[in-house]
Short mmCIF file of C-alpha atoms in Angstrom, two decimals:
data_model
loop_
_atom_site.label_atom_id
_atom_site.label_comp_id
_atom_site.label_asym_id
_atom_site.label_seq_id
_atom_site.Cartn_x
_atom_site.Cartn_y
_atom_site.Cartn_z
CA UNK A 1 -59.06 54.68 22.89
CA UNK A 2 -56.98 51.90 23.79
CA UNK A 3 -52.82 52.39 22.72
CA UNK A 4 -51.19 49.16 22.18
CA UNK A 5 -47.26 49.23 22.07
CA UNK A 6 -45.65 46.96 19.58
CA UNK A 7 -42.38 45.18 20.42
CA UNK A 8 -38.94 45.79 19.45
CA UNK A 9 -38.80 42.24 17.78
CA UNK A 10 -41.86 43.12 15.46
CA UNK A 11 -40.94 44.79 12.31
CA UNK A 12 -44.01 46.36 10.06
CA UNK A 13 -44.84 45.05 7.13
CA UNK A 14 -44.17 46.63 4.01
CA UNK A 15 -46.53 46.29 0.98
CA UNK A 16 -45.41 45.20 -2.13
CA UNK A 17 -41.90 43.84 -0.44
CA UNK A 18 -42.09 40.22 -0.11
CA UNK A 19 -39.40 38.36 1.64
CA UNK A 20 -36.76 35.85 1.37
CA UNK A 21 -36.32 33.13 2.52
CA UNK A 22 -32.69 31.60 4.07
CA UNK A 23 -32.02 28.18 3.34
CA UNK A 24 -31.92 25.90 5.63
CA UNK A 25 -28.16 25.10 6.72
CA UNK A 26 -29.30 21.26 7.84
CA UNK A 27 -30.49 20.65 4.21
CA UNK A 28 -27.33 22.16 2.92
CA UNK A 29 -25.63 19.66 4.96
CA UNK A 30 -27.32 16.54 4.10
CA UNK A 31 -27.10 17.78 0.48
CA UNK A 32 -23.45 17.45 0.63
CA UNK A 33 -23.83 14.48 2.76
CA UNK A 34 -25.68 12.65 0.32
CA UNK A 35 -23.02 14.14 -2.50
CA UNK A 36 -20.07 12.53 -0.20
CA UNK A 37 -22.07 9.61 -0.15
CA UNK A 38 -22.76 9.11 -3.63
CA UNK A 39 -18.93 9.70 -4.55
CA UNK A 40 -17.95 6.94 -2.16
CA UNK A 41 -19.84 4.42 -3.48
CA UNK A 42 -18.70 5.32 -6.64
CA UNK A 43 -15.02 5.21 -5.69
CA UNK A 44 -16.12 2.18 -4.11
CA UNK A 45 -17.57 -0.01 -7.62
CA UNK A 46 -14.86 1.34 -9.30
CA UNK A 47 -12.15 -0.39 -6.97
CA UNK A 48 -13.85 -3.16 -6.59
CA UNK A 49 -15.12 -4.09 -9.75
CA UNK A 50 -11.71 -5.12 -10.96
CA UNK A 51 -11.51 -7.42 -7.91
CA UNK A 52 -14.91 -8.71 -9.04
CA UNK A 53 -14.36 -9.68 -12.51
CA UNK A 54 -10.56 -11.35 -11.43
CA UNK A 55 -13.12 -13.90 -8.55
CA UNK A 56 -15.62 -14.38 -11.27
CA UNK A 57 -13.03 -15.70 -13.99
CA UNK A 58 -11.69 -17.80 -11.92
CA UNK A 59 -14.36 -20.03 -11.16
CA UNK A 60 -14.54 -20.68 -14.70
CA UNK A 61 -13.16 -22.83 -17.08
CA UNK A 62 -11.20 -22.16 -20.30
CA UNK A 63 -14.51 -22.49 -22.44
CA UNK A 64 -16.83 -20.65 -20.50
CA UNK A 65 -14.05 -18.18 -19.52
CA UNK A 66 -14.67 -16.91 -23.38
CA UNK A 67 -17.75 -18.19 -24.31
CA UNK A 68 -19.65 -16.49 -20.68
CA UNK A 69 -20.71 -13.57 -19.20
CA UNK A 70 -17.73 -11.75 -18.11
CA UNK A 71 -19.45 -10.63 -14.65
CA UNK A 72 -21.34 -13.47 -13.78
CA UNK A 73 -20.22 -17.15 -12.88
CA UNK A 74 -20.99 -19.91 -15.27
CA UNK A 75 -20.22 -23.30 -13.12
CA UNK A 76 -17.90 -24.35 -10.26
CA UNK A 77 -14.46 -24.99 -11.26
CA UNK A 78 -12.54 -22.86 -8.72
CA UNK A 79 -10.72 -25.92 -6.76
CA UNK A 80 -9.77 -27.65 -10.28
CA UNK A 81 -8.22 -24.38 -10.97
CA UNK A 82 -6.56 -24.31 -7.98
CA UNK A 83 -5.04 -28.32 -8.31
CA UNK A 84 -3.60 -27.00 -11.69
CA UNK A 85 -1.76 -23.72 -10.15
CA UNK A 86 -0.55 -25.58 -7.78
CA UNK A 87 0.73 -28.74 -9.81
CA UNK A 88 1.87 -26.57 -12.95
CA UNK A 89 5.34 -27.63 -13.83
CA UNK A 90 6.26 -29.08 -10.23
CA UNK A 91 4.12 -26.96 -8.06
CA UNK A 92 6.40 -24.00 -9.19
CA UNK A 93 3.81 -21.38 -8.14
CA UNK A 94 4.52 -22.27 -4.39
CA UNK A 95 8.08 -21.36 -4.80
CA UNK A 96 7.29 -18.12 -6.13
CA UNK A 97 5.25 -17.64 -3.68
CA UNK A 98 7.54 -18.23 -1.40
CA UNK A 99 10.29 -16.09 -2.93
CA UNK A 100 7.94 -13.30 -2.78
CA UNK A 101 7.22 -13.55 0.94
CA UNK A 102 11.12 -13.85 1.28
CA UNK A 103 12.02 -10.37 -0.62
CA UNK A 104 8.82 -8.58 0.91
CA UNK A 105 9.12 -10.12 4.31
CA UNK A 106 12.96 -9.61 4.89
CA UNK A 107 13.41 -6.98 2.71
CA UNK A 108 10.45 -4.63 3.85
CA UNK A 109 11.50 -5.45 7.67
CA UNK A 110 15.22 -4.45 7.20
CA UNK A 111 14.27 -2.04 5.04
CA UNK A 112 12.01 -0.58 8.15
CA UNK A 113 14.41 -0.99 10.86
CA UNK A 114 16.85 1.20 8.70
CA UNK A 115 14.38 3.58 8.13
CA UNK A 116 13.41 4.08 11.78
CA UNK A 117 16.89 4.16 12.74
CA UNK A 118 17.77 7.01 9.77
CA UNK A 119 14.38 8.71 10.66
CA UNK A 120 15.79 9.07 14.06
CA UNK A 121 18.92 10.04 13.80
CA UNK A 122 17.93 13.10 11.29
CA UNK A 123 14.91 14.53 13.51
CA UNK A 124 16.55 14.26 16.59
CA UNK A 125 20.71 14.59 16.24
CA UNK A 126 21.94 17.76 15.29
CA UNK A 127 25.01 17.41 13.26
CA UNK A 128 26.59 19.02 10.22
CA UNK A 129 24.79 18.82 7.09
CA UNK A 130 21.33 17.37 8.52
CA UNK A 131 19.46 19.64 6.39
CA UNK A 132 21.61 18.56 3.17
CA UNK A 133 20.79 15.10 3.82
CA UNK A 134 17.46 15.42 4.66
CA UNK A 135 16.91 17.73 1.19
CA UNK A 136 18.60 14.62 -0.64
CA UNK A 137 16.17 12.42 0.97
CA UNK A 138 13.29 14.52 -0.25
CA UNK A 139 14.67 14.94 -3.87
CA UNK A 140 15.06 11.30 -4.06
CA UNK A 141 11.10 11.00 -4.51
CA UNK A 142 11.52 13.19 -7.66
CA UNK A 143 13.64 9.98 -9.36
CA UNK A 144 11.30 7.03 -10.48
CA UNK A 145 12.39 3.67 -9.40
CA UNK A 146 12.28 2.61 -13.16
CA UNK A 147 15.08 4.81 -13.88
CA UNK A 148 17.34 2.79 -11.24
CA UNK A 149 16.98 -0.18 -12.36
CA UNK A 150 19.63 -0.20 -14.79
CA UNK A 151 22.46 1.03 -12.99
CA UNK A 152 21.22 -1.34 -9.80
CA UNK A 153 21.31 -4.01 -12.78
CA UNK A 154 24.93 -2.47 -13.87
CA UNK A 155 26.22 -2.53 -10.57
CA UNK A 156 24.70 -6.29 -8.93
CA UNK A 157 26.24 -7.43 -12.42
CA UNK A 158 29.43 -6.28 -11.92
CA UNK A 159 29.84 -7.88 -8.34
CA UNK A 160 28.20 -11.26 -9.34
CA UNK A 161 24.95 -10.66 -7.66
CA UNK A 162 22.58 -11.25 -10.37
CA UNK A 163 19.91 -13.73 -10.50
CA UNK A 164 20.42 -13.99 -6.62
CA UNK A 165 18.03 -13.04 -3.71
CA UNK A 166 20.07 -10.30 -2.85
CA UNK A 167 19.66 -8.17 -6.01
CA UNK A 168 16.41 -8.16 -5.13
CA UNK A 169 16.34 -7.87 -0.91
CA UNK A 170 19.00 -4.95 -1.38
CA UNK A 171 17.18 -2.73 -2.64
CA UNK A 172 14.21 -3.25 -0.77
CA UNK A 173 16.58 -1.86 2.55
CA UNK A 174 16.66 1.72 1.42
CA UNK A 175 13.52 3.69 0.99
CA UNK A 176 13.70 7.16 1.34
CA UNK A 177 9.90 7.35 1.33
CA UNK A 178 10.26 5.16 4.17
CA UNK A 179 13.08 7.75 6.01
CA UNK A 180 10.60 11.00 5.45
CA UNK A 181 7.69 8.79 7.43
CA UNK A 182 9.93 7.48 9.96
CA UNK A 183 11.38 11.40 10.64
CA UNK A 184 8.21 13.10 10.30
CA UNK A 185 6.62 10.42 13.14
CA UNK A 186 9.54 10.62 15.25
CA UNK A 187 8.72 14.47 15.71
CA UNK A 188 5.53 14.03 16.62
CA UNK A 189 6.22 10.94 19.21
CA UNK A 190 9.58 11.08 20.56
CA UNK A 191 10.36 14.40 22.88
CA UNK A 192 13.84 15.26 23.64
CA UNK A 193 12.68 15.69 27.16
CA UNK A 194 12.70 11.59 27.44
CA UNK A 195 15.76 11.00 25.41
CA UNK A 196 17.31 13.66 27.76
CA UNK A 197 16.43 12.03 30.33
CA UNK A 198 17.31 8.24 29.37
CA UNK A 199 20.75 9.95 28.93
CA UNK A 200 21.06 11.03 32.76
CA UNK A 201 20.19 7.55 33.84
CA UNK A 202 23.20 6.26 31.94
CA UNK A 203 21.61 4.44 29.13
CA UNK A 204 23.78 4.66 26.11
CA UNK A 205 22.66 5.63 22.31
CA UNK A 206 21.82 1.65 20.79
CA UNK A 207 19.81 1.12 24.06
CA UNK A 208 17.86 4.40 23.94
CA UNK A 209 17.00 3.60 20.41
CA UNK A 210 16.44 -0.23 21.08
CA UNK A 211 14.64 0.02 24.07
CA UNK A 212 12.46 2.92 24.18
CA UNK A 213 12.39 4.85 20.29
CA UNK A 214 11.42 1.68 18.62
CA UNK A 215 8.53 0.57 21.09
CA UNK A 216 7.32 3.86 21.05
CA UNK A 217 7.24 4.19 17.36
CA UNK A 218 5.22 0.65 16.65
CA UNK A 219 2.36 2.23 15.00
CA UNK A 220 4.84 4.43 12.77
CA UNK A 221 7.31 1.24 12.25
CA UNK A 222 4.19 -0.82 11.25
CA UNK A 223 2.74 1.62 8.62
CA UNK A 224 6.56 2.06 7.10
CA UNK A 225 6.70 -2.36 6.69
CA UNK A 226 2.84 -2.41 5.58
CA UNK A 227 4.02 0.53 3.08
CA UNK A 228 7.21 -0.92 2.16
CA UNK A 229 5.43 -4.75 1.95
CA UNK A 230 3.15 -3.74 -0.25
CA UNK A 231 5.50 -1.71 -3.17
CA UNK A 232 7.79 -5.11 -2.86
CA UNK A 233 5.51 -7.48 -2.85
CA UNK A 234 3.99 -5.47 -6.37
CA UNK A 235 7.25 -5.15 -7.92
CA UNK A 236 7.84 -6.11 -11.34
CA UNK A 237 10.14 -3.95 -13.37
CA UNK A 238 13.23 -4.66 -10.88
CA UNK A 239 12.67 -8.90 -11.13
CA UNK A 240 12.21 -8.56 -14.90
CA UNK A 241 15.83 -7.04 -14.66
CA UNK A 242 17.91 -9.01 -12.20
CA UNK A 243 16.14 -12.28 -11.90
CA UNK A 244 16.57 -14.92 -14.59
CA UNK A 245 15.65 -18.32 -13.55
CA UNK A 246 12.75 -19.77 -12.89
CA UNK A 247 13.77 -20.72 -9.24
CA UNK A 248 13.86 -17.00 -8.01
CA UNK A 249 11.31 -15.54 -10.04
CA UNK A 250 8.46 -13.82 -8.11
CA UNK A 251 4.72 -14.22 -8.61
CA UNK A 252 4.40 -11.14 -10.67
CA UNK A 253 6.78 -12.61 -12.77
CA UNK A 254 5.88 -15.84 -12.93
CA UNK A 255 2.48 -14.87 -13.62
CA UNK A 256 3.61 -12.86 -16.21
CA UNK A 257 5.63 -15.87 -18.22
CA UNK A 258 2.63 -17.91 -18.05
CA UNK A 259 0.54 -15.11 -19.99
CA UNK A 260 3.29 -14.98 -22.76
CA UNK A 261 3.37 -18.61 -22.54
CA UNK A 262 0.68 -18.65 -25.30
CA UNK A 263 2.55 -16.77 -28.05
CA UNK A 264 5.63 -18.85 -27.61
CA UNK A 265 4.09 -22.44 -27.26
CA UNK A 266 0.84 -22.14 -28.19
CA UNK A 267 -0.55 -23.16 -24.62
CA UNK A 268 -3.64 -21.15 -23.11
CA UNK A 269 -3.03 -20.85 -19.46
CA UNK A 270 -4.95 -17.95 -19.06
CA UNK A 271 -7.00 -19.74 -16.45
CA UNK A 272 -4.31 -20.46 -14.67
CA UNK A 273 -3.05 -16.95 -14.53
CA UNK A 274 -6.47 -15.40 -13.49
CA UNK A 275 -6.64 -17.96 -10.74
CA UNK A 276 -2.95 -17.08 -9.30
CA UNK A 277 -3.61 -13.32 -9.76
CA UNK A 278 -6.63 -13.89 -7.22
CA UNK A 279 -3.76 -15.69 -4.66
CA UNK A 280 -1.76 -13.25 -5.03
CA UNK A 281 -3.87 -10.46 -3.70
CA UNK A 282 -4.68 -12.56 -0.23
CA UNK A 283 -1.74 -12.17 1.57
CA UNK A 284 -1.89 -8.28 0.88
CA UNK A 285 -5.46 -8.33 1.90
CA UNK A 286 -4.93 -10.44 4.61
CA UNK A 287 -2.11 -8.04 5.82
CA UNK A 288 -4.00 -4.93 5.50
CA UNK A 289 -6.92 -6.39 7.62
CA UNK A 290 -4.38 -6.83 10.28
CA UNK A 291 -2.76 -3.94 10.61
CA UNK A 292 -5.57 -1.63 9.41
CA UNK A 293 -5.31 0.00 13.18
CA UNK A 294 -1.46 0.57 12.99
CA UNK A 295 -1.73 2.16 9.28
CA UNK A 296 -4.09 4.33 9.88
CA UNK A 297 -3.46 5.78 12.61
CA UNK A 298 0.60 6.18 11.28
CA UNK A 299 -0.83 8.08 8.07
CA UNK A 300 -3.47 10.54 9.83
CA UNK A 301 -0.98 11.44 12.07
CA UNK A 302 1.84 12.26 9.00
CA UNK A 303 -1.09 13.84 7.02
CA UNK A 304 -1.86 16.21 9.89
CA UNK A 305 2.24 16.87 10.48
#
């Protein structure tokens, strides 16, 4: 009689038992994979359908702008619509255009220069009452900006700023949203070791700050201004309030009279106001293609603080 011996790794078989199966952890994965997927694209349609539907209206004309498929082009007349947004009432689109590049431009680069500076100064100076002021900078995101608008109206009307550029580029040069990025990346990029050392080599405070905390915090400074660009360049409420004429209107604004042009005059320039909606998102897109490599590496890098 031949003994055989069986291996630790066998186990017998029981009758009656039958056994389970584990799943597969790669088909768990591409399961959630294809879930991730299918939520993107998703997200995706549902962002860009508005964008969609704004290019395909204004190609159009005013009859087939009604009379058409909503998502579909009917006809060519995109550059007739642009010779009429551009020639409307003097060509006053291109000075609203302008005036919004002038209180987004200057205002969001001042407004990020302070905020560096401030950011600076609270993560690494230790004085009395830091905390306090930092704590008041935080707070400050609990008060919406609508609610400001008054007493900013109250207060530019009192010292004969209204209707003026600066009631609007004043405000733009304090964000505390701005300050919390600016402190929050300073931690993370600027070591006291340096500024210790910049110290011991004689350089004073403006030159420290000029010389080596600002070119070491470009990709921080750039997502503040793209940040800051962005919420100026979208503002609406604040204009409505302190801008009056025509001549320092933004396009939000402007756009905005030409809708409610039709109840007061009877004129439909809903064409035209379709077709300078779809200007008004190129320089945004154009500056987010741009600096896509600055934002996003400025916002991972404050999401993981």
């Amino acid at each position: 009689m031949v003994l055989t011996e069986r291996t630790t790794t066998e186990r017998p078989e029981v009758r009656g038992v039958r056994r389970l199966s584990r799943p597969d952890p790669a088909s768990r994965g591409r399961g959630g994979q294809r879930f991730l997927l299918v939520g993107l694209a998703l997200a995706s349609a549902y962002s860009l359908f508005p964008v969609w539907w704004l290019i395909v209206a204004a190609t159009k004309d005013r009859t087939a702008l009604y009379q058409s498929n909503g998502l579909w082009f009917s006809g060519w007349h995109l550059w007739d619509n642009l010779r009429q947004v551009f020639t409307y009432q003097d060509g006053i689109f291109l000075r609203w255009t302008a005036n919004s590049f002038l209180y987004a431009g200057v205002g969001s680069l001042g407004g990020t220069l302070i905020a560096l500076a401030t950011g600076y100064g609270l993560a690494r100076f230790d004085f009395p009452g830091r905390n306090a002021i930092f704590a008041c900078v935080v707070g400050s995101f609990l008060i919406p900006i609508a609610l400001l608008t008054l007493p900013l109206y109250l207060l530019f009307s009192a010292i004969g700023m209204v209707d003026t550029p600066w009631a609007m580029l004043i405000p733009c040069l304090i964000n505390p949203f701005s300050v919390y990025l600016a402190k929050v990346y300073t931690e993370a990029t600027i070591p006291y070791e340096l500024l210790e050392a910049a110290r011991i080599d004689g350089a004073g405070e403006l030159r420290i700050f000029f010389s080596i905390v600002l070119r070491m915090m470009t990709t921080g400074g750039a997502t503040v201004f793209l940040l800051a660009f962005v919420n100026t360049w979208n503002a609406f409420f604040l204009p409505l309030t302190v801008l009056r004429g025509k001549e320092n209107w933004t396009l939000n604004l402007g756009l905005y009279n030409w809708t409610g042009t039709r109840l007061e005059s009877g004129i439909d320039l809903t064409g035209l106001v379709l077709t300078g909606a779809l200007l008004s998102i190129v320089p945004m897109a154009i500056m987010m293609v741009a600096m896509r490599r600055y934002w996003r590496t400025g916002v991972t890098l404050g999401a993981l603080k």
